[in-house]
Short mmCIF file of C-alpha atoms and ligand atoms in Angstrom, two decimals:
data_model
loop_
_atom_site.label_atom_id
_atom_site.label_comp_id
_atom_site.label_asym_id
_atom_site.label_seq_id
_atom_site.Cartn_x
_atom_site.Cartn_y
_atom_site.Cartn_z
CA MET A 1 23.78 41.72 -7.68
CA ASN A 2 23.58 40.03 -4.27
CA LYS A 3 22.83 36.46 -4.01
CA LEU A 4 19.91 37.04 -1.71
CA SER A 5 17.71 38.37 -4.53
CA LEU A 6 18.18 35.31 -6.65
CA PRO A 7 15.32 32.88 -5.96
CA SER A 8 16.90 29.63 -4.60
CA ARG A 9 17.34 26.78 -7.09
CA ARG A 10 14.98 24.73 -4.86
CA LEU A 11 12.27 27.44 -5.08
CA THR A 12 12.73 27.63 -8.85
CA ARG A 13 12.30 23.85 -9.13
CA THR A 14 9.23 23.97 -6.86
CA LEU A 15 7.68 26.74 -8.95
CA ALA A 16 8.37 24.76 -12.15
CA LEU A 17 6.74 21.74 -10.51
CA VAL A 18 3.75 23.90 -9.52
CA ALA A 19 3.41 25.35 -13.02
CA GLY A 20 3.73 22.02 -14.83
CA THR A 21 1.29 20.11 -12.69
CA LEU A 22 -1.17 22.98 -12.23
CA ILE A 23 -1.58 23.43 -15.97
CA SER A 24 -2.48 19.73 -16.27
CA GLN A 25 -4.90 19.92 -13.29
CA ALA A 26 -6.75 23.14 -14.02
CA ALA A 27 -9.56 21.27 -15.75
CA LEU A 28 -10.24 19.32 -12.56
CA ALA A 29 -11.58 22.25 -10.46
CA ALA A 30 -14.23 20.76 -8.09
CA PRO A 31 -14.58 20.48 -4.30
CA ALA A 32 -12.96 17.50 -2.63
CA TRP A 33 -12.50 16.40 0.97
CA ILE A 34 -9.38 14.94 2.45
CA THR A 35 -8.13 13.96 5.87
CA LEU A 36 -4.48 14.69 6.49
CA SER A 37 -1.80 14.92 9.14
CA ALA A 38 -0.87 18.23 10.77
CA ASP A 39 2.42 18.47 8.85
CA ALA A 40 0.70 17.79 5.52
CA LEU A 41 -1.85 20.50 6.37
CA ALA A 42 0.98 22.98 6.87
CA VAL A 43 2.28 22.16 3.40
CA LEU A 44 -1.22 22.55 1.95
CA GLN A 45 -1.78 25.90 3.69
CA ARG A 46 1.45 27.22 2.20
CA MET A 47 0.18 26.18 -1.24
CA VAL A 48 -3.49 27.23 -0.71
CA PRO A 49 -3.73 29.73 2.15
CA GLN A 50 -7.55 29.78 1.92
CA THR A 51 -7.80 26.07 2.82
CA GLN A 52 -10.83 25.35 5.03
CA VAL A 53 -10.43 22.95 7.98
CA VAL A 54 -13.81 21.29 8.60
CA GLY A 55 -12.77 18.99 11.47
CA THR A 56 -9.88 17.86 13.67
CA ALA A 57 -9.28 14.75 15.77
CA GLN A 58 -6.59 13.42 18.09
CA THR A 59 -5.82 9.78 17.45
CA PRO A 60 -3.72 7.40 19.56
CA VAL A 61 -0.83 6.02 17.49
CA ALA A 62 1.60 3.22 18.37
CA VAL A 63 5.23 4.04 17.60
CA PRO A 64 8.31 1.90 18.28
CA LEU A 65 10.42 2.64 21.36
CA SER A 66 13.45 1.74 19.25
CA ALA A 67 14.20 0.44 15.75
CA ARG A 68 15.25 -3.02 16.91
CA SER A 69 12.56 -3.73 19.52
CA PRO A 70 8.85 -4.49 19.06
CA ALA A 71 8.13 -2.52 22.25
CA LEU A 72 5.68 0.28 21.52
CA GLN A 73 4.68 3.59 23.04
CA THR A 74 1.47 5.44 22.30
CA ARG A 75 1.48 9.04 21.23
CA SER A 76 -1.38 11.27 20.15
CA GLU A 77 -1.43 12.53 16.56
CA THR A 78 -3.59 15.25 15.06
CA VAL A 79 -5.55 14.52 11.89
CA HIS A 80 -7.58 17.23 10.12
CA ALA A 81 -10.40 17.13 7.59
CA VAL A 82 -10.32 19.88 4.98
CA GLU A 83 -12.22 20.94 1.92
CA ILE A 84 -9.87 21.45 -1.01
CA ASP A 85 -10.18 22.03 -4.73
CA GLU A 86 -9.59 18.80 -6.68
CA GLN A 87 -6.99 20.52 -8.86
CA TRP A 88 -4.58 20.77 -5.90
CA ILE A 89 -4.60 17.06 -5.03
CA GLU A 90 -1.71 15.88 -7.24
CA MET A 91 0.32 18.91 -6.28
CA LEU A 92 -0.21 18.13 -2.61
CA SER A 93 1.03 14.57 -3.14
CA LEU A 94 4.21 15.79 -4.84
CA MET A 95 4.78 18.58 -2.31
CA VAL A 96 4.28 16.36 0.76
CA HIS A 97 6.98 14.08 -0.56
CA ARG A 98 9.23 16.98 -1.55
CA GLU A 99 8.77 19.01 1.63
CA LEU A 100 8.27 16.30 4.27
CA ALA A 101 10.29 13.48 2.68
CA ARG A 102 7.48 11.03 3.18
CA CYS A 103 4.65 9.47 1.15
CA GLY A 104 0.96 10.19 1.01
CA GLY A 105 -0.02 11.91 4.19
CA PHE A 106 -3.63 12.31 3.16
CA VAL A 107 -6.75 10.32 2.29
CA HIS A 108 -9.25 11.43 -0.35
CA HIS A 109 -12.92 11.10 0.66
CA ALA A 110 -16.11 10.98 -1.41
CA SER A 111 -17.86 13.48 0.89
CA GLN A 112 -17.41 15.74 3.88
CA ALA A 113 -19.51 13.29 5.90
CA GLU A 114 -17.13 10.44 5.08
CA ALA A 115 -14.13 12.58 6.02
CA LEU A 116 -15.68 13.48 9.38
CA ALA A 117 -16.70 9.85 9.99
CA THR A 118 -13.06 8.86 9.47
CA LEU A 119 -11.96 11.47 12.05
CA HIS A 120 -14.53 10.11 14.49
CA ARG A 121 -13.32 6.53 14.02
CA LEU A 122 -9.67 7.58 14.40
CA SER A 123 -10.49 9.37 17.65
CA LEU A 124 -11.84 6.11 19.11
CA ALA A 125 -9.21 4.27 21.14
CA ASP A 126 -10.11 0.96 19.51
CA ALA A 127 -11.31 1.54 15.97
CA GLN A 128 -12.62 -2.04 15.68
CA PRO A 129 -16.07 -2.11 13.97
CA SER A 130 -18.12 -5.29 14.43
CA ALA A 131 -17.90 -6.18 10.72
CA VAL A 132 -14.31 -7.41 11.10
CA GLY A 133 -15.02 -10.12 13.67
CA PRO A 134 -12.62 -11.95 15.98
CA ALA A 135 -8.90 -12.12 15.27
CA PRO A 136 -7.62 -15.40 13.80
CA SER A 137 -5.46 -17.64 16.03
CA TYR A 138 -2.25 -16.65 14.23
CA ALA A 139 -1.13 -20.26 14.73
CA ILE A 140 1.91 -21.10 12.59
CA ASP A 141 1.03 -24.67 11.70
CA ASN A 142 1.26 -25.21 7.97
CA PRO A 143 4.98 -25.89 7.41
CA LYS A 144 4.30 -28.55 4.78
CA GLU A 145 2.43 -26.16 2.49
CA VAL A 146 4.91 -23.34 3.07
CA GLN A 147 8.00 -25.47 2.45
CA ALA A 148 6.48 -26.85 -0.76
CA LEU A 149 6.03 -23.36 -2.23
CA LEU A 150 8.87 -21.18 -0.89
CA PRO A 151 11.65 -22.80 -3.01
CA LEU A 152 9.67 -22.07 -6.20
CA MET A 153 10.21 -18.31 -5.85
CA GLN A 154 12.57 -16.74 -8.41
CA GLY A 155 14.08 -13.26 -8.44
CA SER A 156 14.13 -13.12 -12.25
CA HIS A 157 10.33 -13.10 -12.34
CA LEU A 158 10.26 -10.16 -9.93
CA LEU A 159 12.52 -8.09 -12.17
CA ALA A 160 10.51 -8.98 -15.27
CA THR A 161 7.35 -7.58 -13.69
CA VAL A 162 9.13 -4.41 -12.55
CA ASP A 163 10.59 -3.86 -16.03
CA GLY A 164 7.17 -4.39 -17.59
CA LEU A 165 5.49 -1.78 -15.38
CA ALA A 166 8.37 0.71 -15.45
CA ALA A 167 8.24 0.70 -19.26
CA PHE A 168 4.97 2.64 -19.21
CA GLN A 169 5.59 6.39 -19.61
CA ASN A 170 3.84 6.74 -16.27
CA ARG A 171 1.04 4.91 -14.40
CA ARG A 172 -0.87 7.96 -13.32
CA HIS A 173 -4.51 7.33 -12.39
CA THR A 174 -5.69 9.81 -15.04
CA SER A 175 -3.37 9.00 -17.97
CA SER A 176 -3.88 6.62 -20.91
CA HIS A 177 -0.65 4.92 -19.76
CA GLY A 178 -2.12 4.38 -16.29
CA VAL A 179 -5.18 2.73 -17.85
CA ALA A 180 -2.97 0.56 -20.07
CA ALA A 181 -0.81 -0.48 -17.09
CA SER A 182 -3.92 -1.74 -15.26
CA ASP A 183 -4.97 -3.76 -18.32
CA TRP A 184 -1.43 -5.10 -18.66
CA LEU A 185 -1.42 -6.30 -15.06
CA ALA A 186 -4.86 -7.94 -15.39
CA ASP A 187 -3.67 -9.82 -18.47
CA LYS A 188 -0.44 -10.84 -16.72
CA TRP A 189 -2.31 -12.23 -13.73
CA ARG A 190 -4.82 -14.03 -15.97
CA ALA A 191 -1.95 -15.67 -17.85
CA LEU A 192 -0.64 -17.14 -14.57
CA VAL A 193 -3.81 -19.19 -14.03
CA PRO A 194 -3.37 -22.71 -15.47
CA VAL A 195 -5.99 -23.81 -17.99
CA GLY A 196 -8.69 -25.75 -16.18
CA ARG A 197 -7.84 -24.40 -12.73
CA LYS A 198 -11.13 -23.71 -10.93
CA GLY A 199 -11.89 -21.06 -8.29
CA VAL A 200 -9.44 -18.39 -9.52
CA ARG A 201 -10.77 -15.17 -11.03
CA VAL A 202 -9.22 -11.88 -12.20
CA THR A 203 -11.41 -8.76 -12.28
CA GLN A 204 -10.82 -5.04 -12.77
CA ILE A 205 -12.59 -2.61 -10.44
CA SER A 206 -13.72 0.76 -11.79
CA HIS A 207 -13.66 3.88 -9.64
CA SER A 208 -15.57 7.11 -10.09
CA GLY A 209 -13.76 10.26 -11.16
CA TYR A 210 -10.79 8.71 -12.96
CA PRO A 211 -10.20 6.01 -15.60
CA GLN A 212 -7.55 3.77 -13.97
CA LYS A 213 -9.00 0.51 -12.64
CA SER A 214 -7.79 -1.55 -9.71
CA VAL A 215 -6.99 -5.19 -10.46
CA MET A 216 -7.99 -8.11 -8.24
CA LEU A 217 -7.15 -11.81 -8.41
CA GLU A 218 -9.10 -14.02 -6.04
CA ILE A 219 -8.44 -17.64 -5.13
CA VAL A 220 -11.67 -18.93 -3.63
CA GLY A 221 -11.18 -20.81 -0.35
CA SER A 222 -12.04 -24.52 -0.17
CA THR A 223 -13.75 -24.70 3.26
CA ARG A 224 -13.87 -21.12 4.56
CA ALA A 225 -14.59 -19.11 1.41
CA HIS A 226 -16.53 -16.53 3.45
CA GLU A 227 -13.32 -15.58 5.23
CA SER A 228 -10.57 -13.85 3.29
CA VAL A 229 -6.99 -12.62 3.44
CA VAL A 230 -6.04 -9.53 1.40
CA LEU A 231 -2.58 -8.83 -0.03
CA GLY A 232 -2.26 -5.57 -1.93
CA GLY A 233 -0.10 -2.77 -3.30
CA HIS A 234 -0.72 0.21 -5.55
CA LEU A 235 -0.14 0.04 -9.31
CA ASP A 236 -0.13 3.78 -10.03
CA SER A 237 2.92 6.01 -10.12
CA ILE A 238 3.46 9.75 -10.01
CA ALA A 239 6.05 12.39 -10.97
CA SER A 240 5.88 16.04 -11.88
CA GLY A 241 4.80 17.05 -15.35
CA THR A 242 1.73 16.79 -17.55
CA VAL A 243 -0.72 13.90 -17.30
CA GLU A 244 0.42 12.14 -20.47
CA GLY A 245 3.98 13.48 -20.64
CA ALA A 246 5.30 13.01 -17.10
CA ARG A 247 7.90 10.25 -16.87
CA ALA A 248 7.19 8.16 -13.77
CA PRO A 249 8.78 4.68 -14.03
CA GLY A 250 7.96 3.97 -10.35
CA ALA A 251 10.24 0.90 -10.33
CA ASP A 252 10.41 0.83 -6.55
CA ASP A 253 7.22 2.84 -5.94
CA ASN A 254 5.44 0.59 -6.54
CA ALA A 255 6.26 -1.80 -9.36
CA SER A 256 8.31 -3.68 -6.73
CA GLY A 257 5.25 -4.35 -4.55
CA ILE A 258 3.17 -5.48 -7.52
CA ALA A 259 6.08 -7.72 -8.59
CA ALA A 260 6.08 -9.41 -5.17
CA LEU A 261 2.30 -10.02 -5.36
CA THR A 262 2.67 -11.40 -8.90
CA GLU A 263 5.41 -13.83 -7.85
CA ILE A 264 3.30 -15.09 -4.91
CA ILE A 265 0.42 -15.74 -7.34
CA ARG A 266 2.75 -17.45 -9.85
CA VAL A 267 4.14 -19.79 -7.19
CA MET A 268 0.71 -20.63 -5.81
CA MET A 269 -0.55 -21.48 -9.29
CA ALA A 270 2.60 -23.47 -10.17
CA GLY A 271 2.34 -25.37 -6.85
CA ASN A 272 -1.41 -25.94 -7.34
CA TYR A 273 -2.00 -24.49 -3.87
CA VAL A 274 -5.62 -24.43 -2.65
CA PRO A 275 -6.25 -22.28 0.46
CA SER A 276 -8.99 -22.92 3.01
CA ARG A 277 -9.87 -19.22 3.12
CA THR A 278 -10.29 -16.96 0.09
CA LEU A 279 -7.12 -15.08 -0.91
CA ARG A 280 -7.41 -11.69 -2.61
CA PHE A 281 -4.49 -10.02 -4.40
CA ILE A 282 -5.24 -6.40 -5.25
CA GLY A 283 -3.35 -3.84 -7.38
CA TYR A 284 -4.89 -0.57 -6.19
CA ALA A 285 -5.46 2.40 -8.48
CA ALA A 286 -4.81 6.00 -7.48
CA GLU A 287 -2.86 5.55 -4.23
CA GLU A 288 -0.63 8.53 -4.87
CA VAL A 289 -3.54 10.97 -4.80
CA GLY A 290 -5.11 10.07 -1.49
CA LEU A 291 -5.42 6.28 -1.35
CA ARG A 292 -8.50 6.51 -3.59
CA GLY A 293 -8.67 2.99 -5.04
CA SER A 294 -8.04 1.21 -1.74
CA SER A 295 -10.52 3.48 0.08
CA ASP A 296 -13.29 2.48 -2.31
CA ILE A 297 -12.40 -1.21 -2.00
CA ALA A 298 -12.06 -1.23 1.82
CA ALA A 299 -15.38 0.65 2.13
CA ASP A 300 -17.00 -1.97 -0.10
CA PHE A 301 -15.65 -4.82 2.05
CA LEU A 302 -17.17 -3.21 5.14
CA THR A 303 -20.60 -3.66 3.54
CA ARG A 304 -19.98 -7.31 2.55
CA SER A 305 -20.65 -10.25 4.83
CA GLU A 306 -17.18 -11.55 3.98
CA GLN A 307 -14.84 -11.52 6.98
CA VAL A 308 -11.42 -10.12 6.20
CA MET A 309 -8.98 -11.88 8.54
CA GLY A 310 -6.05 -9.65 7.67
CA VAL A 311 -4.59 -7.20 5.17
CA LEU A 312 -0.95 -6.98 4.04
CA GLN A 313 0.33 -3.94 2.12
CA LEU A 314 3.43 -4.17 -0.10
CA ASP A 315 4.54 -0.71 -1.18
CA MET A 316 8.26 -0.26 -1.98
CA THR A 317 10.20 -3.47 -1.43
CA ALA A 318 13.28 -3.20 -3.66
CA PHE A 319 15.62 -0.60 -2.14
CA GLN A 320 17.59 -1.68 0.96
CA GLY A 321 18.06 1.61 2.83
CA ASP A 322 19.30 0.02 6.07
CA SER A 323 21.28 -3.08 7.04
CA THR A 324 18.10 -4.45 8.63
CA ASP A 325 16.05 -6.41 6.08
CA ILE A 326 12.34 -6.02 6.84
CA TRP A 327 10.79 -3.02 8.56
CA LEU A 328 7.38 -3.35 10.22
CA TYR A 329 5.62 0.02 10.44
CA THR A 330 3.72 0.19 13.72
CA ASP A 331 1.53 3.29 13.25
CA TYR A 332 -1.91 2.86 11.68
CA THR A 333 -1.39 -0.91 11.61
CA SER A 334 -2.40 -3.94 13.75
CA ALA A 335 0.02 -4.73 16.60
CA LEU A 336 -1.38 -8.28 16.79
CA GLN A 337 -0.74 -8.98 13.11
CA ASN A 338 2.66 -7.27 13.21
CA THR A 339 3.69 -9.72 15.95
CA PHE A 340 2.47 -12.57 13.75
CA LEU A 341 4.61 -11.28 10.84
CA ALA A 342 7.71 -11.07 13.05
CA GLN A 343 7.06 -14.67 14.17
CA LEU A 344 6.70 -15.81 10.54
CA VAL A 345 10.08 -14.27 9.69
CA ASN A 346 11.56 -15.98 12.72
CA LYS A 347 10.09 -19.36 11.77
CA TYR A 348 10.49 -19.47 7.98
CA LEU A 349 12.98 -16.69 7.08
CA PRO A 350 15.34 -16.57 10.07
CA ILE A 351 18.22 -15.15 7.99
CA TYR A 352 16.30 -11.85 7.73
CA SER A 353 16.37 -9.24 10.47
CA VAL A 354 13.30 -7.24 11.48
CA GLY A 355 13.15 -3.56 12.44
CA TYR A 356 10.35 -1.24 13.58
CA SER A 357 9.50 2.23 12.27
CA ALA A 358 6.60 4.65 11.70
CA CYS A 359 5.67 6.76 8.66
CA GLY A 360 2.73 8.97 9.72
CA TYR A 361 -0.89 9.24 8.66
CA ALA A 362 -1.97 7.63 5.39
CA CYS A 363 1.48 6.79 4.07
CA SER A 364 0.09 3.87 2.06
CA ASP A 365 -3.03 1.83 1.31
CA HIS A 366 -2.99 -0.09 4.61
CA ALA A 367 -4.45 3.11 6.10
CA SER A 368 -7.62 2.69 4.02
CA TRP A 369 -8.23 -0.65 5.78
CA HIS A 370 -6.96 0.43 9.20
CA ASN A 371 -9.19 3.52 9.15
CA ARG A 372 -12.18 1.15 8.84
CA GLY A 373 -11.00 -1.16 11.66
CA PHE A 374 -9.50 -3.99 9.59
CA ARG A 375 -6.26 -5.61 10.83
CA ALA A 376 -3.60 -4.31 8.43
CA SER A 377 0.21 -4.45 8.31
CA PHE A 378 2.85 -2.67 6.27
CA PRO A 379 6.25 -4.38 5.97
CA HIS A 380 8.59 -1.95 4.20
CA GLU A 381 11.96 -1.88 2.43
CA ALA A 382 13.62 0.49 4.93
CA SER A 383 13.11 2.64 7.99
CA ASN A 384 11.28 5.92 7.42
CA ALA A 385 14.62 7.72 7.63
CA ASN A 386 16.35 5.74 4.91
CA TYR A 387 13.83 4.80 2.25
CA ASN A 388 14.40 5.38 -1.44
CA ARG A 389 14.46 9.14 -2.07
CA THR A 390 14.17 8.90 -5.85
CA ILE A 391 10.48 7.97 -5.64
CA HIS A 392 7.99 10.27 -7.31
CA THR A 393 10.63 11.25 -9.89
CA LEU A 394 11.86 9.94 -13.25
CA ASN A 395 14.85 8.52 -11.40
CA ASP A 396 12.83 5.82 -9.64
CA THR A 397 14.32 3.12 -11.85
CA THR A 398 15.79 -0.34 -11.22
CA ALA A 399 19.24 1.27 -11.22
CA THR A 400 18.61 2.69 -7.72
CA PHE A 401 18.52 -0.89 -6.39
CA GLY A 402 21.31 -2.18 -8.58
CA ASN A 403 18.92 -3.94 -10.99
CA SER A 404 18.73 -6.60 -8.27
CA SER A 405 15.73 -8.56 -7.03
CA ALA A 406 17.47 -9.57 -3.77
CA HIS A 407 15.55 -7.21 -1.47
CA MET A 408 12.20 -7.61 -3.26
CA LEU A 409 12.46 -11.39 -2.88
CA LYS A 410 12.38 -11.05 0.95
CA PHE A 411 8.96 -9.38 0.79
CA ALA A 412 7.63 -11.84 -1.78
CA GLN A 413 8.69 -14.66 0.57
CA LEU A 414 7.13 -12.95 3.59
CA GLY A 415 3.92 -12.34 1.66
CA LEU A 416 3.81 -16.00 0.63
CA VAL A 417 4.24 -17.41 4.14
CA TYR A 418 1.68 -14.88 5.46
CA ALA A 419 -0.89 -15.88 2.81
CA VAL A 420 -0.36 -19.62 3.32
CA GLU A 421 -0.39 -19.54 7.11
CA LEU A 422 -3.43 -17.22 7.35
CA GLY A 423 -5.08 -18.77 4.30
CA SER A 424 -4.72 -22.41 5.39
CA LEU A 425 -6.31 -24.03 8.40
CA PRO A 426 -4.44 -26.72 10.33
CA ARG A 427 -5.06 -30.20 8.86
CA GLY A 428 -7.27 -31.20 11.82
CA VAL A 429 -9.75 -28.31 11.56
CA ARG A 430 -9.87 -27.78 7.82
CA GLY A 431 -13.44 -29.09 7.71
CA ALA A 432 -14.51 -27.93 11.19
CA VAL A 433 -16.43 -24.69 10.68
CA ALA A 434 -17.40 -24.21 14.37
CA LEU A 435 -13.87 -23.73 15.75
CA GLY A 436 -13.49 -20.22 14.42
CA ASN A 437 -9.69 -20.14 14.47
ZN1 ZN B 1 3.97 4.03 -2.99
#
């Protein structure tokens, strides 16, 4: 028998993946709308040849000229809107990662109209809707607050959170484990709030179509509570297999991001830190299946009068794929805020090096905010070429990063200095509402 007739091992694995996940998704047959990149569409069309494209847009995207320089060039990317059957969504997520070696690649929308509105906004050179308001000054002028909190950070706490989340069979948005993981995180964040501390609240946000809730902790601002700073990361995980049976520890993707958020909260509570602006820490549900939780939440913030000054996404922080420490992704993010982040590293964390990379359309929840014109940034563990390849499998465990918190700690520290500098106003203007910086 010649070798040619034998289906390749890779094809066999893909077919097994298809079978396993399809069986668990069959019950979900219903129309859905997504926007996705051209390469993700090619993957989808191989899976579902009858896919219907309902719209296409060209969007200007900033990509780095080189990995070590903040200099950018603009290129045009194609984003499509398609109608798809809900049952294919999880498969698409797994296949995009398997075939294109990158995350996400698509956004789930509540309606065709919302998908087309997203294309329209992306096609605009400057997607800045009025709701966001003027950019903050990005002044770095709160060293006292930062230096009081930074030394309190401990790697052991980061690992404890990762171990806690990775212990769930999986954290899928539709599984009982995924629901339990959300409750676990809400309880963990509540337990960090000292008895008697005012102005700190933990809530869980329900979403339609699946049971997993997003978790939010808010620290109400003292003088500018109507302005907020958002730090987030997704709490769900994904791997092939049935809804309840699939093993998806997601230690790096994304227990590591949630661990960094949790450590920032712990240090702020321990240091009795009170920001001027409201700080929101969000564990998003259902990122792996089209950024669903963060899309709902970003859409809701567009309708609020609250001004979001900036959004930071922490998704995969534990695996050091390159010698460079912190990678700022330039596509579908805010160049202004990315510059601010590089300056914060330079000022408070000068031992860390900064690199620049790009990961394509909708590679994490920052895209939900960016697509609505908010200023979002995505500091990442590695360049797009060298990130952790075990994600979306049962091998995404702490072993892939040597059971070490060293890399995660860098992102927890960066998140802390970002939140304090953007959340605090300089001593002189704390009370002055008119200044607007
Ligand atoms: Zn992720």
